Coordinates of N, CA, C and O in Angstrom, one line a residue:
V25 N 1.9 16.5 -9.9 CA 0.6 16.3 -9.3 C 0.8 15.6 -8.0 O 1.4 14.5 -8.0
Q26 N 0.3 16.1 -6.9 CA 0.4 15.4 -5.6 C -1.0 14.9 -5.3 O -2.0 15.5 -5.6
F27 N -1.1 13.7 -4.7 CA -2.3 13.1 -4.3 C -2.2 12.5 -3.0 O -1.1 12.2 -2.5
A28 N -3.4 12.3 -2.4 CA -3.4 11.6 -1.1 C -4.3 10.4 -1.1 O -5.3 10.4 -1.9
L29 N -4.0 9.4 -0.3 CA -4.8 8.1 -0.3 C -4.9 7.8 1.2 O -4.0 7.9 2.0
R30 N -6.1 7.3 1.6 CA -6.3 6.8 2.9 C -5.6 5.4 2.9 O -5.8 4.6 1.9
P31 N -4.8 5.0 3.9 CA -4.1 3.8 3.9 C -5.0 2.5 3.8 O -4.6 1.5 3.3
E32 N -6.2 2.7 4.3 CA -7.1 1.5 4.2 C -7.7 1.3 2.8 O -8.3 0.3 2.5
K33 N -7.4 2.3 1.9 CA -7.9 2.1 0.5 C -6.8 1.5 -0.4 O -7.0 1.3 -1.6
V34 N -5.6 1.3 0.2 CA -4.5 0.8 -0.6 C -4.4 -0.7 -0.4 O -4.5 -1.2 0.7
R35 N -4.3 -1.4 -1.5 CA -4.2 -2.9 -1.5 C -2.8 -3.3 -1.7 O -2.0 -2.6 -2.4
M36 N -2.4 -4.4 -1.2 CA -1.0 -4.9 -1.3 C -1.1 -6.3 -1.9 O -1.9 -7.1 -1.6
A37 N -0.2 -6.5 -2.9 CA -0.2 -7.8 -3.6 C 1.2 -8.2 -4.0 O 2.1 -7.3 -4.1
E38 N 1.5 -9.4 -4.3 CA 2.8 -9.9 -4.7 C 3.1 -9.5 -6.1 O 4.2 -9.3 -6.5
E39 N 2.0 -9.5 -6.9 CA 2.2 -9.1 -8.3 C 1.2 -8.0 -8.7 O 0.2 -7.8 -8.0
R40 N 1.5 -7.2 -9.7 CA 0.6 -6.2 -10.2 C -0.7 -6.7 -10.6 O -0.8 -7.7 -11.3
E41 N -1.8 -6.0 -10.1 CA -3.1 -6.5 -10.5 C -3.3 -6.3 -12.0 O -2.8 -5.3 -12.6
A42 N -4.0 -7.2 -12.7 CA -4.3 -7.1 -14.1 C -5.1 -5.8 -14.4 O -6.0 -5.6 -13.7
G43 N -4.6 -5.1 -15.3 CA -5.2 -3.8 -15.7 C -5.1 -2.7 -14.6 O -5.8 -1.7 -14.6
G44 N -4.2 -2.9 -13.7 CA -4.0 -2.0 -12.6 C -3.2 -0.8 -12.9 O -2.0 -0.7 -12.8
A45 N -3.9 0.2 -13.5 CA -3.3 1.5 -13.8 C -2.8 2.2 -12.6 O -1.8 2.9 -12.6
N46 N -3.5 2.1 -11.5 CA -3.2 2.8 -10.3 C -2.4 1.8 -9.4 O -2.9 1.3 -8.4
A47 N -1.1 1.6 -9.7 CA -0.3 0.7 -9.0 C 1.2 1.1 -9.0 O 1.6 1.7 -10.0
V48 N 1.9 0.9 -8.0 CA 3.3 1.2 -7.9 C 4.0 0.0 -7.2 O 3.5 -0.6 -6.3
P49 N 5.3 -0.3 -7.7 CA 6.1 -1.3 -7.0 C 6.5 -0.6 -5.7 O 6.7 0.6 -5.6
A50 N 6.7 -1.5 -4.7 CA 7.1 -0.9 -3.4 C 8.0 -1.9 -2.6 O 7.9 -3.1 -2.9
E51 N 8.7 -1.4 -1.7 CA 9.5 -2.3 -0.7 C 9.0 -1.9 0.7 O 9.1 -0.7 1.1
I52 N 8.6 -2.9 1.4 CA 8.1 -2.7 2.8 C 9.3 -2.3 3.7 O 10.3 -3.0 3.7
T53 N 9.1 -1.2 4.4 CA 10.2 -0.8 5.3 C 9.8 -1.0 6.8 O 10.7 -1.0 7.7
L54 N 8.5 -1.1 7.1 CA 8.1 -1.2 8.5 C 6.7 -1.9 8.5 O 5.8 -1.5 7.7
V55 N 6.5 -2.8 9.4 CA 5.3 -3.5 9.6 C 4.9 -3.5 11.1 O 5.8 -3.9 11.9
T56 N 3.8 -3.0 11.5 CA 3.3 -3.1 12.9 C 2.0 -3.9 12.9 O 1.1 -3.6 12.0
Y57 N 1.8 -4.7 13.9 CA 0.6 -5.5 14.0 C -0.3 -4.7 15.0 O 0.1 -4.4 16.1
E58 N -1.5 -4.4 14.5 CA -2.5 -3.6 15.3 C -3.8 -4.4 15.4 O -4.8 -4.0 14.9
G59 N -3.7 -5.5 16.1 CA -4.9 -6.3 16.3 C -5.4 -7.0 15.0 O -4.9 -8.0 14.6
A60 N -6.5 -6.5 14.4 CA -7.1 -7.1 13.2 C -6.4 -6.7 11.9 O -6.7 -7.2 10.9
D61 N -5.4 -5.8 12.0 CA -4.7 -5.3 10.8 C -3.2 -5.2 11.0 O -2.7 -5.0 12.1
Y62 N -2.5 -5.2 9.9 CA -1.1 -4.8 9.8 C -1.1 -3.4 9.3 O -1.8 -3.1 8.3
H63 N -0.3 -2.5 9.9 CA 0.0 -1.2 9.3 C 1.4 -1.3 8.6 O 2.4 -1.6 9.3
V64 N 1.4 -1.0 7.4 CA 2.5 -1.2 6.5 C 3.0 0.1 6.0 O 2.2 0.9 5.5
R65 N 4.3 0.3 6.1 CA 5.0 1.5 5.4 C 5.9 1.0 4.4 O 6.5 -0.1 4.6
A66 N 6.0 1.7 3.3 CA 6.8 1.2 2.1 C 7.4 2.4 1.4 O 6.8 3.5 1.4
T67 N 8.5 2.1 0.7 CA 9.0 3.1 -0.2 C 8.6 2.7 -1.6 O 8.4 1.6 -2.0
T68 N 8.3 3.8 -2.4 CA 7.8 3.6 -3.8 C 8.5 4.6 -4.7 O 9.1 5.6 -4.2
P69 N 8.4 4.5 -6.0 CA 9.0 5.5 -6.9 C 8.3 6.9 -6.7 O 8.8 7.9 -7.1
V70 N 7.1 6.9 -6.2 CA 6.3 8.2 -6.0 C 6.5 8.7 -4.6 O 5.8 9.7 -4.2
G71 N 7.3 8.1 -3.8 CA 7.5 8.5 -2.4 C 7.0 7.5 -1.4 O 6.5 6.4 -1.8
P72 N 7.1 7.7 -0.1 CA 6.6 6.8 0.9 C 5.1 6.6 0.9 O 4.4 7.6 0.6
M73 N 4.7 5.4 1.1 CA 3.2 5.1 1.2 C 2.9 4.3 2.4 O 3.8 3.6 2.9
Q74 N 1.7 4.3 2.8 CA 1.2 3.4 3.9 C 0.0 2.6 3.4 O -0.8 3.1 2.6
A75 N -0.2 1.5 4.0 CA -1.3 0.6 3.7 C -1.8 0.0 5.0 O -0.9 -0.3 5.9
I76 N -3.0 -0.3 5.1 CA -3.6 -1.1 6.3 C -4.1 -2.3 5.7 O -5.0 -2.3 4.8
V77 N -3.5 -3.4 6.1 CA -3.8 -4.8 5.5 C -4.4 -5.7 6.6 O -3.8 -5.8 7.6
P78 N -5.6 -6.2 6.3 CA -6.2 -7.1 7.3 C -5.3 -8.3 7.6 O -4.6 -8.9 6.7
S79 N -5.3 -8.7 8.8 CA -4.5 -9.9 9.2 C -5.4 -11.1 9.3 O -6.6 -11.0 9.3
G80 N -4.8 -12.3 9.2 CA -5.6 -13.5 9.4 C -6.5 -13.9 8.2 O -7.5 -14.6 8.4
T81 N -6.2 -13.3 7.0 CA -7.1 -13.7 5.9 C -6.4 -14.7 5.0 O -7.1 -15.2 4.0
G82 N -5.2 -15.1 5.3 CA -4.5 -16.1 4.5 C -3.9 -15.5 3.3 O -3.4 -16.2 2.4
G83 N -3.9 -14.2 3.2 CA -3.4 -13.5 2.1 C -1.9 -13.3 2.3 O -1.2 -13.9 3.1
L84 N -1.3 -12.4 1.5 CA 0.1 -12.1 1.5 C 0.5 -11.5 2.9 O -0.1 -10.6 3.4
E85 N 1.5 -12.1 3.5 CA 1.9 -11.7 4.8 C 3.0 -10.6 4.6 O 4.0 -10.8 4.0
P86 N 2.7 -9.4 5.2 CA 3.7 -8.3 5.0 C 5.0 -8.6 5.9 O 4.9 -9.1 7.0
A87 N 6.1 -8.3 5.3 CA 7.4 -8.5 6.0 C 8.4 -7.4 5.5 O 8.4 -7.0 4.4
R88 N 9.1 -6.9 6.5 CA 10.1 -5.9 6.1 C 11.1 -6.4 5.0 O 11.5 -7.5 5.1
G89 N 11.3 -5.5 4.0 CA 12.2 -5.9 2.9 C 11.5 -6.6 1.8 O 12.1 -6.7 0.7
R90 N 10.3 -7.0 2.0 CA 9.5 -7.7 0.9 C 9.1 -6.7 -0.2 O 8.7 -5.6 0.1
K91 N 9.3 -7.1 -1.4 CA 8.9 -6.3 -2.6 C 7.5 -6.7 -3.0 O 7.1 -7.9 -3.1
V92 N 6.6 -5.7 -3.1 CA 5.2 -5.9 -3.3 C 4.7 -4.9 -4.3 O 5.5 -4.0 -4.7
W93 N 3.4 -4.9 -4.7 CA 2.8 -3.9 -5.5 C 1.7 -3.3 -4.6 O 0.9 -4.1 -3.9
L94 N 1.6 -2.0 -4.6 CA 0.5 -1.3 -3.9 C -0.4 -0.7 -5.0 O 0.0 -0.2 -6.0
S95 N -1.7 -0.9 -4.8 CA -2.7 -0.4 -5.8 C -3.9 0.1 -5.1 O -4.1 -0.1 -3.9
W96 N -4.7 0.9 -5.9 CA -5.9 1.5 -5.3 C -6.8 1.9 -6.5 O -6.4 1.9 -7.6
D97 N -8.1 2.0 -6.1 CA -9.1 2.4 -7.1 C -9.0 3.9 -7.4 O -8.6 4.7 -6.6
A98 N -9.3 4.2 -8.6 CA -9.2 5.6 -9.1 C -9.9 6.6 -8.2 O -9.4 7.7 -7.9
D99 N -11.1 6.2 -7.7 CA -11.9 7.1 -6.9 C -11.3 7.2 -5.4 O -11.9 8.0 -4.7
A100 N -10.3 6.5 -5.1 CA -9.7 6.6 -3.8 C -8.7 7.7 -3.6 O -8.4 8.2 -2.5
A101 N -8.2 8.2 -4.7 CA -7.2 9.2 -4.7 C -7.8 10.6 -4.7 O -8.8 10.9 -5.3
V102 N -7.2 11.5 -3.9 CA -7.7 12.9 -3.8 C -6.5 13.7 -4.3 O -5.4 13.7 -3.7
V103 N -6.7 14.5 -5.3 CA -5.7 15.4 -5.9 C -5.5 16.6 -5.0 O -6.5 17.2 -4.6
L104 N -4.3 16.8 -4.6 CA -4.0 17.9 -3.6 C -3.7 19.2 -4.4 O -4.1 20.3 -4.0
N105 N -2.9 19.1 -5.5 CA -2.6 20.3 -6.3 C -2.4 19.9 -7.7 O -1.4 19.4 -8.1
P106 N -3.4 20.2 -8.5 CA -3.4 19.7 -9.9 C -2.3 20.4 -10.8 O -1.8 21.4 -10.4

């Protein structure tokens, strides 16, 4: 099954969210600062993913090579081919 996610719907955390069924471990491969946000690219077991992470919130700072968890709400995924 292939699915698509908008990068702004993907959350990044240092640890897996409690009860987070929609989560994958990831390693950040690229970070670009785009004003109010960081655009993050990462490798995961399901393939490459992107996330848009707000900057200046005091949260987890994205950095190349950092191991993180990416998660999303169930209604954020769009199934492309069931």
